[in-house]
Short mmCIF file of C-alpha atoms in Angstrom, two decimals:
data_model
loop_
_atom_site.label_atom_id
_atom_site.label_comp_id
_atom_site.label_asym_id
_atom_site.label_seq_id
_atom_site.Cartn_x
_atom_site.Cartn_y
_atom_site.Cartn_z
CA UNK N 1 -17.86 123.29 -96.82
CA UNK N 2 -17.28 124.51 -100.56
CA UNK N 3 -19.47 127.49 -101.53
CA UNK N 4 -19.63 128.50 -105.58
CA UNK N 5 -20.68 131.82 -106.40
CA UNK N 6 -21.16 133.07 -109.98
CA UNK N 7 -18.53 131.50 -111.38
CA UNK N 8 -17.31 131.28 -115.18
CA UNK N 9 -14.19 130.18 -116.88
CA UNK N 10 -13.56 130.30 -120.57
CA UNK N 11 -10.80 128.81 -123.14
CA UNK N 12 -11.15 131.14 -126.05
CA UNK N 13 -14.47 131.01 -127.52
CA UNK N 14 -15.34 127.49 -125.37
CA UNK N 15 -16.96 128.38 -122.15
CA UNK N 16 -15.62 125.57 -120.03
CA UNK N 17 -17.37 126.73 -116.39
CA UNK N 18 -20.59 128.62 -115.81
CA UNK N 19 -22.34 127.78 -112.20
CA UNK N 20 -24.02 130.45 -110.86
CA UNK N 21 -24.30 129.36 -107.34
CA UNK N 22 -23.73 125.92 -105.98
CA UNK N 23 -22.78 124.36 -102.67
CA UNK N 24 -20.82 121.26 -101.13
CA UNK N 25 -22.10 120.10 -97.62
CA UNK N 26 -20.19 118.73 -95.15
CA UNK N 27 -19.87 115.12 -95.18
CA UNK N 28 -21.11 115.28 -98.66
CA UNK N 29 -19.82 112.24 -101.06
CA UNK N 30 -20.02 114.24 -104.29
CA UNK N 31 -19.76 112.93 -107.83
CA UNK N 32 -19.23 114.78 -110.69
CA UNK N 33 -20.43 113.22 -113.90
CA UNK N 34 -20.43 114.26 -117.75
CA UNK N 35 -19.12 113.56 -121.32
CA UNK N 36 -15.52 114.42 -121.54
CA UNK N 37 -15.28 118.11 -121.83
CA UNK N 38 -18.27 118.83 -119.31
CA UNK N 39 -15.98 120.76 -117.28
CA UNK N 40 -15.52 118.57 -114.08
CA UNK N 41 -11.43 119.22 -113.98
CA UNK N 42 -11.85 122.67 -114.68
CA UNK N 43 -13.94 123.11 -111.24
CA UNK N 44 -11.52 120.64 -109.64
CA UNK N 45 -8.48 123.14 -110.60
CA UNK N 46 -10.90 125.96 -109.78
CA UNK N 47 -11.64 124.39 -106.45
CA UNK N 48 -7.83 124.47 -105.55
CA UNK N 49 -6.75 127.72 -106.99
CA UNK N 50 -5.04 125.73 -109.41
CA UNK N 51 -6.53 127.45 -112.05
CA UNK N 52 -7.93 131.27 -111.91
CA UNK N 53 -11.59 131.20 -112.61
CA UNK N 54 -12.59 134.59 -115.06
CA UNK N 55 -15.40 135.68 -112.87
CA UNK N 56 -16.94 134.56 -109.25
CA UNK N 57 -15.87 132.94 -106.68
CA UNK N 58 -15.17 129.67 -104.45
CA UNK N 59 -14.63 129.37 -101.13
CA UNK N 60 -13.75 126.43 -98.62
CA UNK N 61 -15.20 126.76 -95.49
CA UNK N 62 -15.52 130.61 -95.98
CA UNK N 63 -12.03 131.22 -97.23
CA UNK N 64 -11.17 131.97 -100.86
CA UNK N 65 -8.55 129.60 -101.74
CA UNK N 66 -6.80 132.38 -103.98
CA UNK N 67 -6.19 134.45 -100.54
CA UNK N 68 -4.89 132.14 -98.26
CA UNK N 69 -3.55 129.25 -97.72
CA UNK N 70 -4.99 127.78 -94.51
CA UNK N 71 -7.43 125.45 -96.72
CA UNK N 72 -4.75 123.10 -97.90
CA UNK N 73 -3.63 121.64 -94.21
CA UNK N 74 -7.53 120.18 -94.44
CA UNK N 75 -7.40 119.05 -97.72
CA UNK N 76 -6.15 116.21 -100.02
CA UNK N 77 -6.38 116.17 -103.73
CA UNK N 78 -4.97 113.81 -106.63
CA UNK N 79 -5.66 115.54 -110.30
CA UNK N 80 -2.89 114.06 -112.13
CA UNK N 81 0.45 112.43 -111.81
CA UNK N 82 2.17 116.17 -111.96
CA UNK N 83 0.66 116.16 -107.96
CA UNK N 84 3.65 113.50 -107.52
CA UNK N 85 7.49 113.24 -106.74
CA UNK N 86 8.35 111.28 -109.36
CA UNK N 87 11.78 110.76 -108.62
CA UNK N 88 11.17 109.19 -105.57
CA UNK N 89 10.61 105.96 -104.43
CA UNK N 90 6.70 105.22 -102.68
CA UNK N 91 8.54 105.06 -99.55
CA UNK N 92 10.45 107.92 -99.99
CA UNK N 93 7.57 109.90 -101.26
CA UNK N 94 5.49 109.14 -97.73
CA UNK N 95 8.73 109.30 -95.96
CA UNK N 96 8.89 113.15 -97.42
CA UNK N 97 5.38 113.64 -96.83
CA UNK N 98 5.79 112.97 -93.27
CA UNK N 99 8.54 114.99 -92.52
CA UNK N 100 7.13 118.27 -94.17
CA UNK N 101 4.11 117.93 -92.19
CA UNK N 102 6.34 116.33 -88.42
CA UNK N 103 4.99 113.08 -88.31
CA UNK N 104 7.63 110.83 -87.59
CA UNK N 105 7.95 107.60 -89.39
CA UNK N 106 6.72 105.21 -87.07
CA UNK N 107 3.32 107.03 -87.42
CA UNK N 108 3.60 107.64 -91.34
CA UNK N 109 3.79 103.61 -91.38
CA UNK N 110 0.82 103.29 -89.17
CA UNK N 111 -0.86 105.90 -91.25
CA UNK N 112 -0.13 103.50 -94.56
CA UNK N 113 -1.50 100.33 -93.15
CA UNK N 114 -5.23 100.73 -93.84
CA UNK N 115 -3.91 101.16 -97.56
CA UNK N 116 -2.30 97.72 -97.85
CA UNK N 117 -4.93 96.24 -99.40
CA UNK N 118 -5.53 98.68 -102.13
CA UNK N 119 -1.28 99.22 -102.82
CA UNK N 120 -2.04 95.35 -103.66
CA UNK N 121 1.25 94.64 -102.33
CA UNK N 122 2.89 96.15 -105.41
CA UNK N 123 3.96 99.48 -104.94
CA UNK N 124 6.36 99.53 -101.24
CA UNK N 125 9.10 96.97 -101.10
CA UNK N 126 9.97 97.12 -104.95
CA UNK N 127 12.58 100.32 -104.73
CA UNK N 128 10.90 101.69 -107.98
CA UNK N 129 10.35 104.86 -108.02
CA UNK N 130 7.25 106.22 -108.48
CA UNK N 131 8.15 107.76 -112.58
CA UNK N 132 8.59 103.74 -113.33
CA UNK N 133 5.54 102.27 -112.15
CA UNK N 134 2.42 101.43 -113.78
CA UNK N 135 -0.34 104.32 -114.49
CA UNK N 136 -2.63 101.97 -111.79
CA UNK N 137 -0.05 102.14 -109.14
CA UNK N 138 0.86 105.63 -109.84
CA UNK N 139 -2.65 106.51 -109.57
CA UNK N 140 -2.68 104.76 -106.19
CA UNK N 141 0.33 106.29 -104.70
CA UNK N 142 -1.48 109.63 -105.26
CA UNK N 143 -5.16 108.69 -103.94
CA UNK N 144 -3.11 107.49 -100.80
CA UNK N 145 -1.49 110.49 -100.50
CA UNK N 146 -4.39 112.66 -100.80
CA UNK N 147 -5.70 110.80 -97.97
CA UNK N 148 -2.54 110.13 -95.98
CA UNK N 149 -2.88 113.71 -93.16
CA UNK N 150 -6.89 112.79 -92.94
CA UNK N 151 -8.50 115.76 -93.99
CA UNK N 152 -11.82 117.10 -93.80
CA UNK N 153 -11.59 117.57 -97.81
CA UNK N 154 -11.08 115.21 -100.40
CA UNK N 155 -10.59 115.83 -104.39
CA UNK N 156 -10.32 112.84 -106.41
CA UNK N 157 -10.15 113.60 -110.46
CA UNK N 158 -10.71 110.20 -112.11
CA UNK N 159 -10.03 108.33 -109.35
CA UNK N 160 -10.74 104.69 -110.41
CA UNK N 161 -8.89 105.05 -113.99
CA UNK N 162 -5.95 102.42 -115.01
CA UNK N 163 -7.03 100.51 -111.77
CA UNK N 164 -8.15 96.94 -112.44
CA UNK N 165 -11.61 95.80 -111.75
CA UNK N 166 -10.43 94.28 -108.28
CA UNK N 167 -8.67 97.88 -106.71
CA UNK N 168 -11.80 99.78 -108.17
CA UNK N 169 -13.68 98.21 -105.64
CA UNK N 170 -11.27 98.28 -103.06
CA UNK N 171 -11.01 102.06 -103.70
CA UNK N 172 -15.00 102.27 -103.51
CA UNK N 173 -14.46 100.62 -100.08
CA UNK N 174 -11.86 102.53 -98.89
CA UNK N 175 -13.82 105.89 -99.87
CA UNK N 176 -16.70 104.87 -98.31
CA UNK N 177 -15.28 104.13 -94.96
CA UNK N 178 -13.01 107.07 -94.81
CA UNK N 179 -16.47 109.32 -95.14
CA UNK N 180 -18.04 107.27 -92.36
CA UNK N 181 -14.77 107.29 -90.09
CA UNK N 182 -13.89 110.98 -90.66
CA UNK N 183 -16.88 112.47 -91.73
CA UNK N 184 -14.74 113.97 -94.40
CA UNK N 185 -16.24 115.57 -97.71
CA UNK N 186 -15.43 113.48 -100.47
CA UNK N 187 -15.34 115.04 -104.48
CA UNK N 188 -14.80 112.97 -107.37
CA UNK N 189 -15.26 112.87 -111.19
CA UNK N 190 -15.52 109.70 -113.29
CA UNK N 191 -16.91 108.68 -116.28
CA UNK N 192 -17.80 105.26 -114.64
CA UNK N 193 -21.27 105.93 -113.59
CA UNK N 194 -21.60 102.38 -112.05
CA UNK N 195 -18.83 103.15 -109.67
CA UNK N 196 -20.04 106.66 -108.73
CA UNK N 197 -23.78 105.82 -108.11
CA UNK N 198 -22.40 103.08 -105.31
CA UNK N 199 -20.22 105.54 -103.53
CA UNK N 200 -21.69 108.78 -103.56
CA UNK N 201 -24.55 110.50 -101.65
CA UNK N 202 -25.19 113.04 -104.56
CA UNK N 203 -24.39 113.37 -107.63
CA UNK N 204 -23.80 116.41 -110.17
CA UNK N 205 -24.32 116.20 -113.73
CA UNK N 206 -22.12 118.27 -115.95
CA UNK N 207 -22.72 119.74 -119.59
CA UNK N 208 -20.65 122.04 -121.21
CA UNK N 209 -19.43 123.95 -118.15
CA UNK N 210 -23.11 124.06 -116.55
CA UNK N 211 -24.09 121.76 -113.44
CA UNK N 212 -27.65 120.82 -115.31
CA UNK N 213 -28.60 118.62 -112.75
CA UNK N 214 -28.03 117.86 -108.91
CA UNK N 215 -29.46 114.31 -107.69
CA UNK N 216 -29.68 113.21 -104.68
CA UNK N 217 -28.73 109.49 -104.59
CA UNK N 218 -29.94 107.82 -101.99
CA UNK N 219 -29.26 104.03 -101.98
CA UNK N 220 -28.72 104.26 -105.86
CA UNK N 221 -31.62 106.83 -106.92
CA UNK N 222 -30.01 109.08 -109.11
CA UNK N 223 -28.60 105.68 -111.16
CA UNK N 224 -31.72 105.69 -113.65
CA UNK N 225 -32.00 109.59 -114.65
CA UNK N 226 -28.46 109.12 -115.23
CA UNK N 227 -28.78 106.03 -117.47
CA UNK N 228 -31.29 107.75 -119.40
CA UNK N 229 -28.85 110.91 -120.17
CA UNK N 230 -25.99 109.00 -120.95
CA UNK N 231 -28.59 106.38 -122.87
CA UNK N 232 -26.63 103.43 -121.06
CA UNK N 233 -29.73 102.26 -119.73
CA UNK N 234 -29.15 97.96 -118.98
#
């Protein structure tokens, strides 16, 4: 699925990315974990050809994202509020979303309904648009919408922060069952280490730009070495 080859990215003198060689698989549920300046949105931006890496390369299913563009029709990704319309309404947002990719709107609400539990019932109906609501149902509207044309590849930066305790786990749930439903490759950072040991598969551990380590986490495995590093043993 994502294939990373010798790359390196610097700010100045910080050295923000330096993986020689490291691989997504499909199906994967990836987390990236590490102190704040690891380097986890760097790769994210990297990963999109949001950001040019200084050396190396990344490719998606064998295509460099900085060469073509036939990547992004499999692939969903919410960094940051700048990913949204703000001067829409939710509604109109989807309602845009659908058009640009000719889904009509009986199927763009069919494709919202498995979301209704994690909009919480307080992001459609309200005519708000999206620059007035809450950072938690901002952050929503954009995790829905990276997931709303069902691709094979998802980015999530931060997914579960400004959500309350009770959409956290509704996101976990949602995740989850996407993976199993779709199959779909699933990449997310958090600094919640509770929350990414119970979703993902695997899990990559970030320091200063380099992935140190890269656990397998079968039914929770990987929670203790983490623990240990981050010294947030219970």
């Amino acid at each position: 699925m994502i294939q990373i080859q010798n790359i390196k990215k610097a700010f100045g003198q910080t050295l923000a990315s330096d993986i020689p060689s490291f691989q997504v698989n499909d199906g994967d549920i990836l987390g990236l974990v590490g102190n704040n300046g690891a380097g986890k949105t760097t790769l994210f931006r990297m990963i999109l050809d949001l950001l040019k890496p200084d050396e190396g390369e990344v490719s998606i299913d064998g295509v460099n994202p900085a060469t073509s563009e036939s990547w992004k029709e499999q692939t969903g990704a919410y960094i940051d509020e700048g990913f949204l319309i703000d001067f829409l309404t939710p509604e109109e947002y989807f309602a845009f979303l659908g058009k640009i990719s000719g889904i009509p709107q009986t199927e763009v609400d069919e494709r919202l309904k498995p979301y209704e539990r994690l909009s919480g019932g307080e992001i459609f109906g309200g005519k708000k648009l999206i620059r007035n609501l809450s950072a938690g149902n901002k952050q929503k509207v954009g995790i829905i919408a990276a997931l709303f044309n069902r691709p094979k590849l998802v980015i999530l930066d931060e997914p579960f922060n400004f959500l309350d305790p009770s959409s956290q786990n509704v996101l976990k749930h949602v995740l989850k069952e996407y993976n199993q439903e779709t199959g779909a490759t699933i990449l997310i950072s958090s600094h919640n280490l509770q929350h990414t040991v119970d979703i993902s598969t695997r899990i990559a551990l970030l320091e200063k730009g380099c992935i140190i380590r890269d656990l397998p986490n079968t039914e929770g495995s990987a929670r203790e070495e983490l623990e240990h590093y981050f010294d947030v043993s219970e």
